PDB file of C-alpha atoms in Angstrom:
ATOM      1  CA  UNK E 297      10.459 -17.106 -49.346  1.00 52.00           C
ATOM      2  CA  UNK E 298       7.244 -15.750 -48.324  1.00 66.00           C
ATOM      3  CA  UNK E 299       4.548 -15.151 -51.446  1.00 68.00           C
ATOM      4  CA  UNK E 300       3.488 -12.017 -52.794  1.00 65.00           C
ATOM      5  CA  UNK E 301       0.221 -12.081 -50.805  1.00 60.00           C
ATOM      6  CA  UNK E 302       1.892 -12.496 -47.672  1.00 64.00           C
ATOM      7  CA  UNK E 303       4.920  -9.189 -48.585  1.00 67.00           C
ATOM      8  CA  UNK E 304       2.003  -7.300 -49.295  1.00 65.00           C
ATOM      9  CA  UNK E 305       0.055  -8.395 -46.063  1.00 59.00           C
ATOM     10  CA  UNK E 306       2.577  -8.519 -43.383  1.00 59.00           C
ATOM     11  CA  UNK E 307       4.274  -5.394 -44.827  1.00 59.00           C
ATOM     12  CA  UNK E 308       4.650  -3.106 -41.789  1.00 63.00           C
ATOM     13  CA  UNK E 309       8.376  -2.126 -42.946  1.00 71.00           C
ATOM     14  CA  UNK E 310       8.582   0.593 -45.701  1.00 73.00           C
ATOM     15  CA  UNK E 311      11.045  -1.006 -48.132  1.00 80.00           C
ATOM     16  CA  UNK E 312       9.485  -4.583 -47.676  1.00 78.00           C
ATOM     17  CA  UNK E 313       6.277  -2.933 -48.841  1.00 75.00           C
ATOM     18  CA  UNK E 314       8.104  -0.791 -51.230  1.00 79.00           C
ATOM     19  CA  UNK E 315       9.392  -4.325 -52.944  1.00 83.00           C
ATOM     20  CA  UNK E 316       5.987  -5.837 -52.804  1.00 82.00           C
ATOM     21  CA  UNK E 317       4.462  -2.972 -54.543  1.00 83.00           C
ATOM     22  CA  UNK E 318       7.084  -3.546 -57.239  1.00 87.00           C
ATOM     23  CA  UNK E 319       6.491  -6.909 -57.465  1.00 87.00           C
ATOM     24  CA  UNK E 320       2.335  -6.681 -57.609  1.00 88.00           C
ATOM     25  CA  UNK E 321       3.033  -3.938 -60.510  1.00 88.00           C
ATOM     26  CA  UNK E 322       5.853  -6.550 -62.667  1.00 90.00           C
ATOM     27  CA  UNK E 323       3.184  -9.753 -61.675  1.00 90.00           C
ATOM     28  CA  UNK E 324      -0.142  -7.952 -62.828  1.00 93.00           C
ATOM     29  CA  UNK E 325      -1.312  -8.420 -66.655  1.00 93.00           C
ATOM     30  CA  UNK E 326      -4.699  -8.697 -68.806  1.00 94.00           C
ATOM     31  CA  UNK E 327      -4.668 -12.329 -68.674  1.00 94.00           C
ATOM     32  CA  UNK E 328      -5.114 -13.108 -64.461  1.00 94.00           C
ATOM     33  CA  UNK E 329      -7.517 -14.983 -63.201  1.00 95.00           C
ATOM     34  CA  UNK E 330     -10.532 -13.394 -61.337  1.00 95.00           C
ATOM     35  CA  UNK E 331      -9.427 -15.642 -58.182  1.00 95.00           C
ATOM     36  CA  UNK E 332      -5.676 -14.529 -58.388  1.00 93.00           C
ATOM     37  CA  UNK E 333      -7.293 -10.647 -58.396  1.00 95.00           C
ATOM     38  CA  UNK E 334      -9.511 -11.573 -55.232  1.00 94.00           C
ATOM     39  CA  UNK E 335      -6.083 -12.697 -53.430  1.00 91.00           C
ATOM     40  CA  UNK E 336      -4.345  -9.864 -54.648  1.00 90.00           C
ATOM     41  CA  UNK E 337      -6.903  -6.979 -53.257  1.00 93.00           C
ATOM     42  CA  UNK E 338      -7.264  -9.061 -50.011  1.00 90.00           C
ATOM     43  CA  UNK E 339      -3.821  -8.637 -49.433  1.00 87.00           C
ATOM     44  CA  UNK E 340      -3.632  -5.031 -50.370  1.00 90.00           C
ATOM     45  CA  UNK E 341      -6.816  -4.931 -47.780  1.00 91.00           C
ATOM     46  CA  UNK E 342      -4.494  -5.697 -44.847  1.00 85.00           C
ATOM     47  CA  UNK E 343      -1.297  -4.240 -46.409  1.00 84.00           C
ATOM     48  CA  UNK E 344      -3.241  -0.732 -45.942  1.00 87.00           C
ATOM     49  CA  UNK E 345      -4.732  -2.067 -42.423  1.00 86.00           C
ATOM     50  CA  UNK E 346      -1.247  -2.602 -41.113  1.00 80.00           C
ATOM     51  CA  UNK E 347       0.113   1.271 -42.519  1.00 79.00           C
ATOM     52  CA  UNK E 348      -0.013   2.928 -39.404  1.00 77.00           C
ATOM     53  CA  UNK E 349       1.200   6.734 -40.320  1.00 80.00           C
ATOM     54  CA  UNK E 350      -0.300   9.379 -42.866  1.00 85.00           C
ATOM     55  CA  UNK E 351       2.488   9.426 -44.877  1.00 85.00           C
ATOM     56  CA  UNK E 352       2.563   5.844 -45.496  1.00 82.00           C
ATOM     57  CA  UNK E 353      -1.674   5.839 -46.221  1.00 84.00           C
ATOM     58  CA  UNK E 354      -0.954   8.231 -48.845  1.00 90.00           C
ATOM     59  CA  UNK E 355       2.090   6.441 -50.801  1.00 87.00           C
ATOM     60  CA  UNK E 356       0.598   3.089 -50.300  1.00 87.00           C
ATOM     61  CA  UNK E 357      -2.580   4.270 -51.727  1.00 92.00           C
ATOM     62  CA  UNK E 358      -1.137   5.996 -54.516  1.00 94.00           C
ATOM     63  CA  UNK E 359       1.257   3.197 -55.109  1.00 92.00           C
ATOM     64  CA  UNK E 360      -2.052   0.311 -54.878  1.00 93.00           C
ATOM     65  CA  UNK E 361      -4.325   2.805 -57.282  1.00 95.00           C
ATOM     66  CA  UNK E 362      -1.222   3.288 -60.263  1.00 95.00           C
ATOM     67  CA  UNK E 363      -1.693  -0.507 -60.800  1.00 95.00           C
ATOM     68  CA  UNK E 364      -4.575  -0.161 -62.550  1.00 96.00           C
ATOM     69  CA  UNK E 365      -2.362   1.578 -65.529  1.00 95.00           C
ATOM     70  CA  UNK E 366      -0.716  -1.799 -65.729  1.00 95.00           C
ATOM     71  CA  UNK E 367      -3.623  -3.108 -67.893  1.00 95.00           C
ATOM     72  CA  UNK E 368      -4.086  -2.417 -71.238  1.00 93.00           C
ATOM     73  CA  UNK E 369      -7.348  -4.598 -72.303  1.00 95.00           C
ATOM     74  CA  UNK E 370     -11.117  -2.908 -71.040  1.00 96.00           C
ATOM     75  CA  UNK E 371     -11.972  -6.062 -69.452  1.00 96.00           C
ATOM     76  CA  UNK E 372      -9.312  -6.554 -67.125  1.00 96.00           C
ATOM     77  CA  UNK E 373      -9.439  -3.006 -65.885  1.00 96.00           C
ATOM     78  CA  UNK E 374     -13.204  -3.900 -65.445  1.00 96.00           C
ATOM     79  CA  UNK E 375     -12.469  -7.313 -63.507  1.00 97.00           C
ATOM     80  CA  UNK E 376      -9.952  -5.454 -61.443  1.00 97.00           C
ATOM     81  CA  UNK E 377     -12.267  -2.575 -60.773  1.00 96.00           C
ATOM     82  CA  UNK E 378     -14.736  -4.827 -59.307  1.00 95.00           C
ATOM     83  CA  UNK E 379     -12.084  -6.747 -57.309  1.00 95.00           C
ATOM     84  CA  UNK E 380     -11.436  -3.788 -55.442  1.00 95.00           C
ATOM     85  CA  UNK E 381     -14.872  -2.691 -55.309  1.00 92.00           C
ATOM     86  CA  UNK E 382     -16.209  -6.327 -53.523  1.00 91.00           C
ATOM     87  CA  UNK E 383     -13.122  -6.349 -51.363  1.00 92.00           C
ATOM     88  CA  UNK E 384     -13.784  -2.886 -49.960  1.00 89.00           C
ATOM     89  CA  UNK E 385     -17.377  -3.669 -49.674  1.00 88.00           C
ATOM     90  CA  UNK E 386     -17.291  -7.204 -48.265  1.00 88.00           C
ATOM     91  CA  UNK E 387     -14.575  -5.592 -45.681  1.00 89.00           C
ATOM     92  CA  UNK E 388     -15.989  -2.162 -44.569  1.00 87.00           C
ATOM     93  CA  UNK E 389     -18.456  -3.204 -41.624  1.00 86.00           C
ATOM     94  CA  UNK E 390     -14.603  -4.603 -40.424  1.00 88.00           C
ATOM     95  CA  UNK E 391     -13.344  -0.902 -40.130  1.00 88.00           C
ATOM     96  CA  UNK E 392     -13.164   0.598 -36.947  1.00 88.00           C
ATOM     97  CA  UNK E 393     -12.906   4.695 -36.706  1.00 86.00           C
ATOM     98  CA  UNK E 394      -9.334   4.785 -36.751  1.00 85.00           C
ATOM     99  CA  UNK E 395      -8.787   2.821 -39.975  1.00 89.00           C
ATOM    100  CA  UNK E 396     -12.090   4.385 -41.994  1.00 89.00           C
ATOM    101  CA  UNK E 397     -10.004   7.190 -43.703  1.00 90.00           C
ATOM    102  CA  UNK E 398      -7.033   5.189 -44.632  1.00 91.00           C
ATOM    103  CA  UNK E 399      -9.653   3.323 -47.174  1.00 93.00           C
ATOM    104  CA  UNK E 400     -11.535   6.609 -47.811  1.00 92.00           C
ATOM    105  CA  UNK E 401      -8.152   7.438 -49.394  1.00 93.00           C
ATOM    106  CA  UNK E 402      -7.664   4.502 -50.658  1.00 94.00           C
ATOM    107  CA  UNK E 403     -11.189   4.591 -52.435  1.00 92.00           C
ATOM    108  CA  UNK E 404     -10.170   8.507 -53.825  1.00 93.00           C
ATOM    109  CA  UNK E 405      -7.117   7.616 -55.579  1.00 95.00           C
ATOM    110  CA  UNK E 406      -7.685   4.511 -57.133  1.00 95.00           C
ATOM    111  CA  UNK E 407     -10.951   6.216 -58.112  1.00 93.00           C
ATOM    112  CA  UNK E 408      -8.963   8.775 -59.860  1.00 93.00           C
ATOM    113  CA  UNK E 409      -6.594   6.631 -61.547  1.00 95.00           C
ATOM    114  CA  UNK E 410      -9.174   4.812 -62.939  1.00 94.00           C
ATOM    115  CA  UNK E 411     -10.266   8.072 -64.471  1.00 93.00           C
ATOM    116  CA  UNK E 412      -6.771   8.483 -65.776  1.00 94.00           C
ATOM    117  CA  UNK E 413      -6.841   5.312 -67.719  1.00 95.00           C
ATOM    118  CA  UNK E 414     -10.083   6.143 -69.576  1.00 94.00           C
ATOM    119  CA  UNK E 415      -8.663   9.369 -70.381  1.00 93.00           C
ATOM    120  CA  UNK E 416      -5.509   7.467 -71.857  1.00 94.00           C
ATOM    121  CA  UNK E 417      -7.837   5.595 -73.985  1.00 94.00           C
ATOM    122  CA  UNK E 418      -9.191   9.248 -75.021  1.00 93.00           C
ATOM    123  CA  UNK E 419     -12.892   8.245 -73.063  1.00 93.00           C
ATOM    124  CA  UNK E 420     -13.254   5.361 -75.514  1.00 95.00           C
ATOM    125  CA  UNK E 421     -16.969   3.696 -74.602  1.00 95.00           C
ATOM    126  CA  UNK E 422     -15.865   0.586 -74.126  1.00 95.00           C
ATOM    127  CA  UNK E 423     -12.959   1.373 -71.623  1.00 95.00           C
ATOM    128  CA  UNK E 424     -15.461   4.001 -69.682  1.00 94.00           C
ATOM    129  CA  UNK E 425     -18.224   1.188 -69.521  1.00 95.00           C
ATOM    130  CA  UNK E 426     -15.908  -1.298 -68.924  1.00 95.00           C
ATOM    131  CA  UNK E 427     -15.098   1.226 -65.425  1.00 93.00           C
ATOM    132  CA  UNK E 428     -18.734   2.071 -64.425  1.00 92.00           C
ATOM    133  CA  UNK E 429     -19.735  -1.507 -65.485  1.00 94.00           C
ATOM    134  CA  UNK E 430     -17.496  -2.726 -62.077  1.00 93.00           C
ATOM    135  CA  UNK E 431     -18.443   0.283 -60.086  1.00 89.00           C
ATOM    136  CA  UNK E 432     -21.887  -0.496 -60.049  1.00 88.00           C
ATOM    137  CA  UNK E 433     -21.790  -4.157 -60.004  1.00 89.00           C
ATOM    138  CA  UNK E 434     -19.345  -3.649 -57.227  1.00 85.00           C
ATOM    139  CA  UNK E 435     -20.947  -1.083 -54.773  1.00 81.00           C
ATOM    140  CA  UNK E 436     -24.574  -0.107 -56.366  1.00 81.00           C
ATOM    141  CA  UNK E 437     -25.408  -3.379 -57.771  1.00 81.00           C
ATOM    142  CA  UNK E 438     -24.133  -4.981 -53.990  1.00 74.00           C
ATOM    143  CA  UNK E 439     -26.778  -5.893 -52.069  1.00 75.00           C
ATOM    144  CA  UNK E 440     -24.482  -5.856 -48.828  1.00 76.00           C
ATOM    145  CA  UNK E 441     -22.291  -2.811 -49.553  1.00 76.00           C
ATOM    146  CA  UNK E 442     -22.914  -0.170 -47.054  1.00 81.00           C
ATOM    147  CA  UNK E 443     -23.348   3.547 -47.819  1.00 83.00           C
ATOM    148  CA  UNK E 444     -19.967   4.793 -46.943  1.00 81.00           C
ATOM    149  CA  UNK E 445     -18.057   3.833 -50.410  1.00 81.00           C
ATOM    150  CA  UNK E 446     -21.063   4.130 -52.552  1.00 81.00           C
ATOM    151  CA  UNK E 447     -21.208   8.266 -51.085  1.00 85.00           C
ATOM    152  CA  UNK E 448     -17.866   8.742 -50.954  1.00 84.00           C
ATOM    153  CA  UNK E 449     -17.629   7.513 -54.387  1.00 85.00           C
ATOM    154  CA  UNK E 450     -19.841  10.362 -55.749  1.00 85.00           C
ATOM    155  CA  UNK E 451     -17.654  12.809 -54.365  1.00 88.00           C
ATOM    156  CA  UNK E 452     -14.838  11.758 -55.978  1.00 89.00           C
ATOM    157  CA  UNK E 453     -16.294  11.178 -58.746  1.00 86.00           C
ATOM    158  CA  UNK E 454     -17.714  14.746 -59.551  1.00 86.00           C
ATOM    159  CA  UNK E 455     -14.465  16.407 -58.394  1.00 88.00           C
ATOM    160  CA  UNK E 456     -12.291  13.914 -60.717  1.00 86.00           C
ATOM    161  CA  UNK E 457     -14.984  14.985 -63.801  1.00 83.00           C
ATOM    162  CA  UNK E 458     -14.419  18.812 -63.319  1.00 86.00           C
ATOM    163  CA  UNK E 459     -10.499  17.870 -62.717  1.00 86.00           C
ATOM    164  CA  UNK E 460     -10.056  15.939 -66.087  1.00 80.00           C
ATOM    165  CA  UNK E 461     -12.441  17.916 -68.211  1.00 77.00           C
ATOM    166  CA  UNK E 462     -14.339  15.182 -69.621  1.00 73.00           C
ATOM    167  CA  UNK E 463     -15.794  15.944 -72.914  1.00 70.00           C
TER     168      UNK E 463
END
């Protein structure tokens, strides 16, 4: 029986990935390592590499940035935050033209949920630190992360603001 990593990664069929995704939501909790995290967005890397229509980008990406509701302590949200964060950045000078959006989408949404889960801790400061705290470390803090996700990162960022109201 293959693991979760490989579902995830070799994941080309709809209800394989479907199962994975269900799988990665019922496995994830406060207390995983930071190495287990690291395996987990490397995997979710090449699970969105190997989605090959729009459609599939979108639910994929949607699907990959709701996981982040599956934590309930600040510094496992923040841990990983910054998993996805390094894996994007450590992979982007990877992307070729073709694949560039499907991780600009990506990026948006799990942006955005992120968002969501500070406003479901009603903008505590420890939860919304705990967020910016991995976003810098992860692509302003990086000396090697290119400019792509730091820019497109701002963007989402201001539209998510106005969208959620924040106080």
């Amino acid at each position: 029986m293959p693991t979760l990593q490989q579902r995830l990664a070799d994941s080309a069929d709809p209800r394989t990935r479907r199962q994975a995704m269900q799988a990665l939501a019922e496995f994830l909790r406060d207390d995983l390592d930071d190495l287990a995290m690291k395996k987990l967005w490397r995997s979710i890397f090449f699970a969105m590499w190997l989605a090959d229509l729009p459609k599939v980008h979108d639910e994929l990406a949607r699907s990959v940035a709701k996981t982040v509701h599956r934590f309930g302590e600040d510094d496992a949200v923040r841990r990983w935050t910054l998993c996805f964060c390094s894996t994007l950045a450590a992979e982007w000078a990877r992307l070729d033209k073709y694949r560039l959006d499907k991780y600009y989408l990506l990026a948006r949404h799990f942006v955005r949920e992120s968002l969501a889960w500070c406003r479901a801790k009603d903008w505590a400061p420890a939860s919304v630190d705990a967020f910016a705290a991995a976003i810098d470390a992860g692509w302003f803090a990086a000396p090697k992360c290119p400019d792509g996700p730091r820019l497109h990162y701002g963007d989402v960022l201001l539209e998510a603001l106005v969208e959620f109201e924040v106080p």
